[in-house]
Amino acid sequence: MTLPLLVVTAVAAEAEAVRAGADPTHVVVEPVGVGPAAAAAGTARLLATGNYCAVISAGIAGGFVGRAPVGSVVLGVRSIAADLGAETSDGFLPVDELGFGTSVISADPALVKALAAELPDAVVGDVVTLSTVTGTQATADRLAKSYPQAVAEAMEGYGVAVAAAGLPFAELRTISNPIGPRDRGAWRLKEAFAALSTASGRLWTACG
């Protein structure tokens, strides 16, 4: 018997959007909280009480301008803790360069390949995890320069990846807004949730 796929989201609205499209016989969907710490703890709890074939961190996200347009679907090949490190007089120093671990966790290649085959229009690249959502052009420019393969930013992927602990992991996002100065009038939440539901209709194939 094939084990179900676990899809975790930050909030209930995202979980509802995934459930609207996902096959409930093959996909379990649960909200685990906002931010990497809540996401890691919530995911670990679910994995400790159930058996799953893989874990996907899913939800809406901000897109890097020129890389992932509003309304697009994103598949993360790496989840990067972009604010895990130290501030120095020369700028931000990632935890990797401090010698205290890694800020980068790669998604499972086979899982990403399977999802990409089902979502051929998806933008594939890195997704940065931040505890504070970008709200200025200066920060957006710094992130774009520091992470040239990043296509989206969210708040949970890295935490979910840590909790997955060897289980196949990937990140699925739909873009509701460009990252940079906060302009709520430019956000397209309805469209992003609809895209998330549509993409979730293909998730049942992730575990073969």
Coordinates of N, CA and C in Angstrom, one line a residue:
M1 N 0.8 -1.2 0.0 CA 0.0 0.0 0.0 C 0.9 1.2 0.0
T2 N 0.6 2.2 -0.9 CA 1.4 3.4 -1.0 C 1.1 4.3 0.2
L3 N 2.1 4.8 0.8 CA 1.9 5.8 1.9 C 1.4 7.1 1.3
P4 N 0.7 7.9 2.1 CA 0.2 9.2 1.7 C 1.3 10.2 1.6
L5 N 1.1 11.3 0.9 CA 2.0 12.4 0.8 C 1.5 13.4 1.9
L6 N 2.5 14.0 2.7 CA 2.1 15.0 3.6 C 2.4 16.4 3.0
V7 N 1.4 17.2 3.0 CA 1.6 18.6 2.6 C 1.3 19.5 3.8
V8 N 2.3 20.3 4.1 CA 2.1 21.3 5.2 C 2.1 22.7 4.7
T9 N 1.3 23.5 5.3 CA 1.2 24.9 5.0 C 1.3 25.7 6.2
A10 N 1.5 27.0 6.1 CA 1.6 27.9 7.2 C 0.2 28.1 7.9
V11 N -0.8 28.5 7.1 CA -2.1 28.9 7.7 C -3.2 28.1 7.1
A12 N -4.4 28.1 7.7 CA -5.5 27.3 7.3 C -6.0 27.7 5.9
A13 N -5.9 28.9 5.5 CA -6.4 29.3 4.2 C -5.6 28.6 3.1
E14 N -4.3 28.5 3.3 CA -3.4 27.7 2.3 C -3.8 26.3 2.3
A15 N -4.0 25.7 3.5 CA -4.4 24.3 3.6 C -5.7 24.0 2.9
E16 N -6.7 24.9 3.0 CA -8.0 24.8 2.4 C -7.8 24.8 0.9
A17 N -6.9 25.7 0.4 CA -6.7 25.8 -1.1 C -6.1 24.5 -1.6
V18 N -5.1 23.9 -0.8 CA -4.5 22.6 -1.2 C -5.6 21.5 -1.2
R19 N -6.4 21.5 -0.2 CA -7.4 20.4 -0.1 C -8.4 20.5 -1.2
A20 N -8.7 21.8 -1.7 CA -9.6 21.9 -2.7 C -9.2 21.3 -4.0
G21 N -7.9 21.1 -4.2 CA -7.5 20.4 -5.4 C -6.9 19.0 -5.2
A22 N -6.4 18.7 -4.0 CA -5.7 17.5 -3.8 C -6.6 16.3 -3.6
D23 N -6.1 15.1 -4.0 CA -6.9 13.9 -3.8 C -6.7 13.4 -2.3
P24 N -7.8 13.5 -1.5 CA -7.7 13.2 -0.1 C -7.3 11.7 0.2
T25 N -7.4 10.8 -0.8 CA -7.0 9.4 -0.5 C -5.5 9.3 -0.6
H26 N -4.8 10.2 -1.2 CA -3.4 10.1 -1.3 C -2.6 11.2 -0.7
V27 N -3.3 12.3 -0.3 CA -2.6 13.5 0.2 C -3.2 13.9 1.6
V28 N -2.4 14.1 2.6 CA -2.8 14.6 3.9 C -2.3 16.1 4.0
V29 N -3.2 17.0 4.3 CA -2.8 18.4 4.3 C -3.1 19.0 5.7
E30 N -2.0 19.6 6.3 CA -2.2 20.2 7.6 C -1.5 21.6 7.7
P31 N -2.1 22.6 8.3 CA -1.4 23.8 8.6 C -0.5 23.7 9.9
V32 N 0.7 24.2 9.8 CA 1.6 24.0 11.0 C 2.1 25.3 11.6
G33 N 1.7 26.4 11.1 CA 2.1 27.7 11.7 C 3.0 28.5 10.8
V34 N 3.2 29.8 11.2 CA 3.9 30.7 10.4 C 5.4 30.8 10.9
G35 N 6.3 30.8 10.0 CA 7.7 30.9 10.3 C 8.4 29.6 10.4
P36 N 9.8 29.6 10.3 CA 10.5 28.3 10.3 C 10.4 27.5 11.5
A37 N 10.4 28.1 12.7 CA 10.4 27.4 14.0 C 9.0 26.6 14.1
A38 N 7.9 27.3 13.9 CA 6.6 26.7 14.0 C 6.5 25.6 13.0
A39 N 7.0 25.9 11.8 CA 6.9 24.9 10.7 C 7.6 23.6 11.0
A40 N 8.8 23.8 11.5 CA 9.7 22.6 11.9 C 9.0 21.8 13.0
A41 N 8.5 22.5 14.0 CA 7.9 21.8 15.2 C 6.6 21.1 14.7
G42 N 5.8 21.8 14.0 CA 4.5 21.2 13.5 C 4.8 20.0 12.6
T43 N 5.7 20.1 11.7 CA 6.0 19.1 10.8 C 6.6 17.8 11.5
A44 N 7.5 18.1 12.5 CA 8.1 17.0 13.2 C 7.0 16.3 14.0
R45 N 6.0 17.0 14.6 CA 4.9 16.3 15.3 C 4.1 15.4 14.4
L46 N 3.8 15.9 13.2 CA 3.0 15.1 12.3 C 3.8 13.9 11.8
L47 N 5.1 14.0 11.6 CA 5.9 12.9 11.1 C 6.1 11.8 12.2
A48 N 6.0 12.3 13.5 CA 6.2 11.4 14.6 C 4.9 10.6 14.9
T49 N 3.8 11.0 14.3 CA 2.5 10.4 14.6 C 1.9 9.7 13.4
G50 N 2.6 9.7 12.2 CA 2.1 9.2 11.0 C 3.2 8.8 10.1
N51 N 2.9 7.9 9.1 CA 3.8 7.5 8.1 C 3.5 8.1 6.7
Y52 N 4.5 8.7 6.1 CA 4.3 9.4 4.8 C 5.4 9.0 3.9
C53 N 5.1 9.2 2.6 CA 6.1 8.9 1.6 C 7.0 10.1 1.3
A54 N 6.5 11.3 1.6 CA 7.3 12.5 1.3 C 6.6 13.7 2.0
V55 N 7.3 14.8 2.0 CA 6.8 16.0 2.6 C 6.9 17.2 1.7
I56 N 5.9 17.9 1.5 CA 5.9 19.1 0.7 C 5.5 20.3 1.5
S57 N 6.3 21.4 1.5 CA 6.0 22.7 2.1 C 5.3 23.5 1.0
A58 N 4.0 23.8 1.2 CA 3.2 24.5 0.2 C 2.6 25.8 0.7
G59 N 2.3 26.7 -0.2 CA 1.6 27.9 0.2 C 1.9 29.0 -0.9
I60 N 1.4 30.2 -0.5 CA 1.7 31.3 -1.4 C 3.0 32.0 -1.0
A61 N 3.5 32.8 -1.9 CA 4.9 33.4 -1.6 C 5.0 34.7 -2.4
G62 N 6.1 35.4 -2.1 CA 6.5 36.5 -2.9 C 7.5 36.1 -4.0
G63 N 7.4 36.6 -5.2 CA 8.2 36.3 -6.3 C 9.3 37.3 -6.6
F64 N 10.5 36.8 -6.9 CA 11.6 37.7 -7.3 C 11.2 38.3 -8.7
V65 N 11.3 39.6 -8.8 CA 10.9 40.3 -10.0 C 11.8 39.8 -11.2
G66 N 11.2 39.5 -12.3 CA 12.0 39.0 -13.4 C 12.3 37.6 -13.4
R67 N 11.9 36.9 -12.3 CA 12.2 35.5 -12.2 C 10.9 34.6 -12.0
A68 N 10.0 35.1 -11.2 CA 8.7 34.4 -11.0 C 7.6 35.4 -10.9
P69 N 6.8 35.5 -12.0 CA 5.8 36.5 -12.0 C 4.6 36.2 -11.1
V70 N 3.8 37.2 -10.8 CA 2.6 37.0 -10.0 C 1.7 36.0 -10.7
G71 N 1.2 35.0 -10.0 CA 0.3 34.0 -10.5 C 1.0 32.7 -10.9
S72 N 2.3 32.7 -11.0 CA 3.0 31.5 -11.4 C 3.2 30.5 -10.3
V73 N 3.5 29.3 -10.7 CA 3.8 28.2 -9.7 C 5.3 28.0 -9.7
V74 N 5.8 27.8 -8.5 CA 7.2 27.7 -8.2 C 7.5 26.3 -7.6
L75 N 8.5 25.7 -8.0 CA 9.0 24.5 -7.4 C 10.4 24.8 -6.9
G76 N 10.7 24.6 -5.6 CA 12.0 24.9 -5.0 C 12.9 23.7 -5.1
V77 N 14.0 23.9 -5.6 CA 15.1 22.8 -5.7 C 16.0 22.9 -4.4
R78 N 16.0 24.1 -3.8 CA 16.7 24.3 -2.5 C 15.9 25.2 -1.7
S79 N 15.9 25.0 -0.4 CA 15.3 25.9 0.6 C 16.4 26.5 1.4
I80 N 16.5 27.8 1.4 CA 17.6 28.5 2.0 C 17.2 29.4 3.1
A81 N 17.8 29.3 4.3 CA 17.5 30.2 5.4 C 18.3 31.4 5.2
A82 N 17.7 32.4 4.5 CA 18.4 33.6 4.0 C 18.8 34.6 5.1
D83 N 18.2 34.4 6.3 CA 18.5 35.3 7.4 C 19.2 34.6 8.6
L84 N 19.7 33.4 8.4 CA 20.4 32.6 9.4 C 21.9 32.9 9.3
G85 N 22.4 33.7 10.2 CA 23.8 34.0 10.2 C 24.1 35.2 11.1
A86 N 25.0 36.0 10.7 CA 25.5 37.1 11.5 C 25.6 38.4 10.7
E87 N 25.3 39.5 11.3 CA 25.5 40.8 10.7 C 26.9 41.3 11.0
T88 N 27.6 41.8 10.0 CA 29.0 42.3 10.1 C 29.1 43.6 9.5
S89 N 30.2 44.3 9.7 CA 30.4 45.6 9.1 C 30.5 45.6 7.6
D90 N 30.7 44.4 7.1 CA 30.8 44.2 5.6 C 29.5 43.6 5.0
G91 N 28.5 43.4 5.9 CA 27.2 42.9 5.4 C 26.9 41.6 6.1
F92 N 25.9 40.9 5.6 CA 25.4 39.7 6.2 C 26.3 38.5 5.9
L93 N 26.6 37.7 6.9 CA 27.4 36.5 6.8 C 26.6 35.3 7.1
P94 N 26.4 34.4 6.1 CA 25.6 33.2 6.3 C 26.2 32.3 7.3
V95 N 25.3 31.5 8.0 CA 25.8 30.6 9.0 C 26.8 29.6 8.5
D96 N 26.7 29.3 7.2 CA 27.7 28.4 6.6 C 29.1 28.9 6.7
E97 N 29.3 30.2 6.5 CA 30.6 30.8 6.6 C 31.1 31.0 8.0
L98 N 30.1 30.9 9.0 CA 30.5 31.0 10.4 C 31.0 29.6 10.9
G99 N 30.7 28.6 10.1 CA 31.1 27.2 10.5 C 30.1 26.6 11.5
F100 N 28.9 27.0 11.5 CA 27.9 26.5 12.4 C 26.8 25.7 11.8
G101 N 27.1 25.1 10.6 CA 26.1 24.3 10.0 C 25.8 24.8 8.6
T102 N 24.6 24.6 8.0 CA 24.3 25.0 6.7 C 22.9 25.7 6.7
S103 N 22.8 26.7 5.8 CA 21.6 27.4 5.6 C 20.8 26.9 4.4
V104 N 21.4 25.9 3.7 CA 20.8 25.4 2.5 C 20.5 23.9 2.6
I105 N 19.2 23.6 2.2 CA 18.8 22.2 2.2 C 18.2 21.9 0.8
S106 N 18.8 20.9 0.1 CA 18.3 20.6 -1.2 C 17.0 19.7 -1.1
A107 N 16.1 20.0 -2.1 CA 14.9 19.1 -2.2 C 15.4 17.8 -2.8
D108 N 14.5 16.8 -2.7 CA 14.8 15.5 -3.2 C 14.7 15.6 -4.8
P109 N 15.8 15.2 -5.5 CA 15.7 15.4 -7.0 C 14.6 14.6 -7.6
A110 N 14.4 13.4 -7.2 CA 13.4 12.6 -7.8 C 12.0 13.1 -7.6
L111 N 11.7 13.7 -6.4 CA 10.4 14.3 -6.1 C 10.2 15.5 -6.9
V112 N 11.3 16.4 -7.0 CA 11.2 17.6 -7.9 C 10.9 17.2 -9.3
K113 N 11.6 16.2 -9.8 CA 11.4 15.8 -11.2 C 10.0 15.3 -11.4
A114 N 9.5 14.5 -10.5 CA 8.1 14.1 -10.6 C 7.1 15.2 -10.6
L115 N 7.3 16.2 -9.7 CA 6.4 17.3 -9.7 C 6.5 18.2 -10.9
A116 N 7.7 18.4 -11.4 CA 8.0 19.2 -12.6 C 7.3 18.6 -13.8
A117 N 7.3 17.3 -13.9 CA 6.7 16.6 -15.0 C 5.2 16.8 -15.0
E118 N 4.6 16.9 -13.8 CA 3.1 17.2 -13.7 C 2.8 18.7 -13.8
L119 N 3.8 19.5 -13.5 CA 3.6 21.0 -13.5 C 4.6 21.6 -14.5
P120 N 4.5 21.3 -15.8 CA 5.5 21.7 -16.7 C 5.7 23.3 -16.9
D121 N 4.8 24.0 -16.5 CA 4.9 25.5 -16.5 C 5.5 26.1 -15.3
A122 N 5.8 25.3 -14.3 CA 6.3 25.8 -13.0 C 7.7 26.4 -13.2
V123 N 8.0 27.4 -12.5 CA 9.3 28.0 -12.4 C 10.1 27.2 -11.4
V124 N 11.2 26.7 -11.8 CA 12.1 25.9 -10.9 C 13.3 26.7 -10.4
G125 N 13.5 26.7 -9.1 CA 14.7 27.5 -8.6 C 14.7 27.4 -7.1
D126 N 15.5 28.2 -6.5 CA 15.7 28.2 -5.0 C 14.5 29.0 -4.4
V127 N 14.1 28.7 -3.2 CA 13.2 29.5 -2.4 C 13.8 29.8 -1.1
V128 N 13.9 31.1 -0.8 CA 14.5 31.6 0.4 C 13.5 31.6 1.5
T129 N 13.9 31.2 2.7 CA 13.1 31.3 3.9 C 13.5 32.4 4.7
L130 N 12.6 33.3 5.1 CA 12.9 34.5 5.9 C 11.9 34.5 7.1
S131 N 12.4 35.0 8.2 CA 11.5 35.2 9.4 C 10.8 36.5 9.3
T132 N 11.4 37.5 8.5 CA 10.8 38.8 8.3 C 10.6 39.0 6.8
V133 N 9.4 39.1 6.3 CA 9.1 39.3 4.9 C 9.7 40.6 4.4
T134 N 10.3 40.5 3.2 CA 10.9 41.7 2.6 C 9.9 42.8 2.4
G135 N 10.3 44.0 2.7 CA 9.4 45.1 2.6 C 10.1 46.4 2.0
T136 N 11.3 46.3 1.6 CA 12.0 47.4 0.9 C 12.7 46.9 -0.3
Q137 N 12.9 47.9 -1.2 CA 13.7 47.6 -2.4 C 15.1 47.2 -2.2
A138 N 15.7 47.9 -1.1 CA 17.1 47.6 -0.8 C 17.3 46.1 -0.4
T139 N 16.4 45.6 0.4 CA 16.5 44.2 0.8 C 16.2 43.3 -0.3
A140 N 15.2 43.6 -1.2 CA 14.9 42.8 -2.4 C 16.1 42.7 -3.3
D141 N 16.8 43.9 -3.5 CA 18.0 43.9 -4.3 C 19.1 43.1 -3.7
R142 N 19.3 43.2 -2.4 CA 20.4 42.4 -1.7 C 20.1 40.9 -1.9
L143 N 18.9 40.5 -1.6 CA 18.6 39.1 -1.7 C 18.8 38.6 -3.2
A144 N 18.3 39.4 -4.1 CA 18.5 39.0 -5.5 C 19.9 38.8 -5.9
K145 N 20.8 39.7 -5.4 CA 22.2 39.6 -5.7 C 22.9 38.4 -4.9
S146 N 22.5 38.2 -3.7 CA 23.1 37.1 -2.9 C 22.6 35.8 -3.3
Y147 N 21.4 35.7 -3.8 CA 20.8 34.4 -4.2 C 20.4 34.4 -5.7
P148 N 21.3 34.3 -6.6 CA 20.9 34.5 -8.0 C 20.0 33.4 -8.6
Q149 N 19.9 32.3 -7.9 CA 19.0 31.3 -8.4 C 17.6 31.3 -7.6
A150 N 17.5 32.2 -6.7 CA 16.2 32.3 -6.0 C 15.1 32.9 -6.8
V151 N 13.9 32.2 -6.7 CA 12.8 32.7 -7.5 C 11.6 33.1 -6.6
A152 N 11.7 32.7 -5.3 CA 10.6 33.1 -4.4 C 11.1 33.2 -3.0
E153 N 10.4 33.9 -2.2 CA 10.6 34.0 -0.7 C 9.4 33.6 0.0
A154 N 9.6 32.8 1.1 CA 8.5 32.4 2.0 C 9.0 32.3 3.4
M155 N 8.3 31.7 4.3 CA 8.7 31.8 5.7 C 8.8 30.4 6.4
E156 N 8.5 29.3 5.6 CA 8.5 28.0 6.3 C 9.4 26.9 5.7
G157 N 9.7 27.0 4.4 CA 10.4 25.9 3.7 C 11.6 25.3 4.4
Y158 N 12.5 26.1 4.9 CA 13.7 25.6 5.5 C 13.3 24.8 6.8
G159 N 12.4 25.3 7.5 CA 12.0 24.6 8.8 C 11.4 23.3 8.5
V160 N 10.5 23.2 7.4 CA 9.9 21.9 7.1 C 11.0 21.0 6.6
A161 N 12.0 21.5 5.8 CA 13.1 20.7 5.3 C 13.9 20.1 6.4
V162 N 14.2 20.9 7.4 CA 14.9 20.4 8.6 C 14.1 19.2 9.3
A163 N 12.8 19.4 9.5 CA 12.0 18.4 10.1 C 11.9 17.1 9.3
A164 N 11.9 17.3 8.0 CA 11.8 16.1 7.1 C 12.9 15.0 7.4
A165 N 14.1 15.5 7.8 CA 15.1 14.6 8.3 C 15.3 13.3 7.4
G166 N 15.6 13.5 6.2 CA 15.9 12.4 5.3 C 14.7 11.9 4.5
L167 N 13.5 12.2 4.9 CA 12.3 11.9 4.0 C 12.3 12.8 2.8
P168 N 11.9 12.3 1.6 CA 11.9 13.2 0.4 C 11.1 14.5 0.7
F169 N 11.7 15.6 0.3 CA 11.1 16.9 0.6 C 11.2 17.8 -0.6
A170 N 10.2 18.6 -0.8 CA 10.2 19.7 -1.8 C 9.3 20.8 -1.4
E171 N 9.5 21.9 -2.1 CA 8.7 23.1 -1.7 C 7.9 23.6 -3.0
L172 N 6.6 23.8 -2.8 CA 5.7 24.2 -3.8 C 5.1 25.6 -3.4
R173 N 5.2 26.6 -4.3 CA 4.6 27.9 -4.0 C 3.9 28.5 -5.2
T174 N 2.9 29.3 -4.9 CA 2.3 30.1 -6.0 C 2.5 31.6 -5.6
I175 N 2.8 32.4 -6.6 CA 3.2 33.8 -6.3 C 2.0 34.7 -6.3
S176 N 1.9 35.4 -5.1 CA 0.8 36.3 -4.9 C 1.2 37.8 -5.1
N177 N 2.6 38.0 -5.0 CA 3.0 39.4 -5.1 C 4.5 39.4 -5.4
P178 N 5.0 40.5 -5.9 CA 6.5 40.6 -6.1 C 7.1 41.0 -4.8
I179 N 8.3 40.5 -4.5 CA 9.0 41.0 -3.2 C 9.5 42.4 -3.4
G180 N 9.6 43.1 -2.3 CA 10.1 44.5 -2.3 C 9.1 45.3 -1.5
P181 N 9.0 46.6 -1.8 CA 8.1 47.5 -1.1 C 6.7 46.9 -1.0
R182 N 6.2 46.9 0.2 CA 4.8 46.3 0.5 C 3.7 47.2 -0.1
D183 N 3.0 46.6 -1.1 CA 1.9 47.3 -1.7 C 0.8 46.3 -1.8
R184 N -0.1 46.3 -0.7 CA -1.1 45.3 -0.6 C -2.1 45.4 -1.8
G185 N -2.2 46.6 -2.4 CA -3.1 46.7 -3.5 C -2.7 45.9 -4.7
A186 N -1.4 45.6 -4.8 CA -0.8 44.8 -5.9 C -0.8 43.3 -5.7
W187 N -1.2 42.9 -4.5 CA -1.2 41.5 -4.2 C -2.4 40.8 -4.9
R188 N -2.2 39.6 -5.3 CA -3.3 38.8 -6.0 C -3.5 37.5 -5.2
L189 N -4.0 37.6 -4.0 CA -4.2 36.5 -3.2 C -5.2 35.5 -3.8
K190 N -6.3 36.0 -4.3 CA -7.3 35.1 -4.9 C -6.7 34.2 -6.0
E191 N -6.0 34.9 -6.9 CA -5.4 34.2 -8.0 C -4.3 33.2 -7.5
A192 N -3.5 33.6 -6.5 CA -2.5 32.7 -6.0 C -3.1 31.4 -5.3
F193 N -4.2 31.6 -4.5 CA -4.9 30.5 -3.9 C -5.5 29.6 -5.0
A194 N -6.0 30.2 -6.0 CA -6.6 29.4 -7.1 C -5.5 28.5 -7.8
A195 N -4.4 29.2 -8.0 CA -3.3 28.5 -8.7 C -2.8 27.3 -7.8
L196 N -2.8 27.6 -6.4 CA -2.4 26.5 -5.5 C -3.3 25.3 -5.6
S197 N -4.6 25.6 -5.7 CA -5.6 24.5 -5.8 C -5.4 23.7 -7.0
T198 N -5.2 24.4 -8.1 CA -4.9 23.7 -9.4 C -3.7 22.9 -9.4
A199 N -2.6 23.4 -8.9 CA -1.3 22.7 -8.8 C -1.5 21.5 -7.9
S200 N -2.2 21.6 -6.8 CA -2.4 20.5 -5.8 C -3.1 19.3 -6.4
G201 N -3.8 19.6 -7.5 CA -4.5 18.5 -8.1 C -3.6 17.4 -8.8
R202 N -2.3 17.8 -8.9 CA -1.3 16.9 -9.5 C -0.4 16.2 -8.4
L203 N -0.6 16.6 -7.2 CA 0.3 16.1 -6.1 C 0.2 14.6 -5.8
W204 N -0.9 14.0 -6.1 CA -1.1 12.6 -5.8 C -0.1 11.7 -6.5
T205 N 0.5 12.2 -7.6 CA 1.5 11.4 -8.4 C 2.9 11.4 -7.7
A206 N 3.1 12.3 -6.7 CA 4.4 12.5 -6.2 C 5.1 11.2 -5.6
C207 N 4.2 10.4 -5.1 CA 4.8 9.1 -4.4 C 4.7 7.9 -5.3
G208 N 4.5 8.2 -6.6 CA 4.5 7.1 -7.6 C 3.3 6.2 -7.5

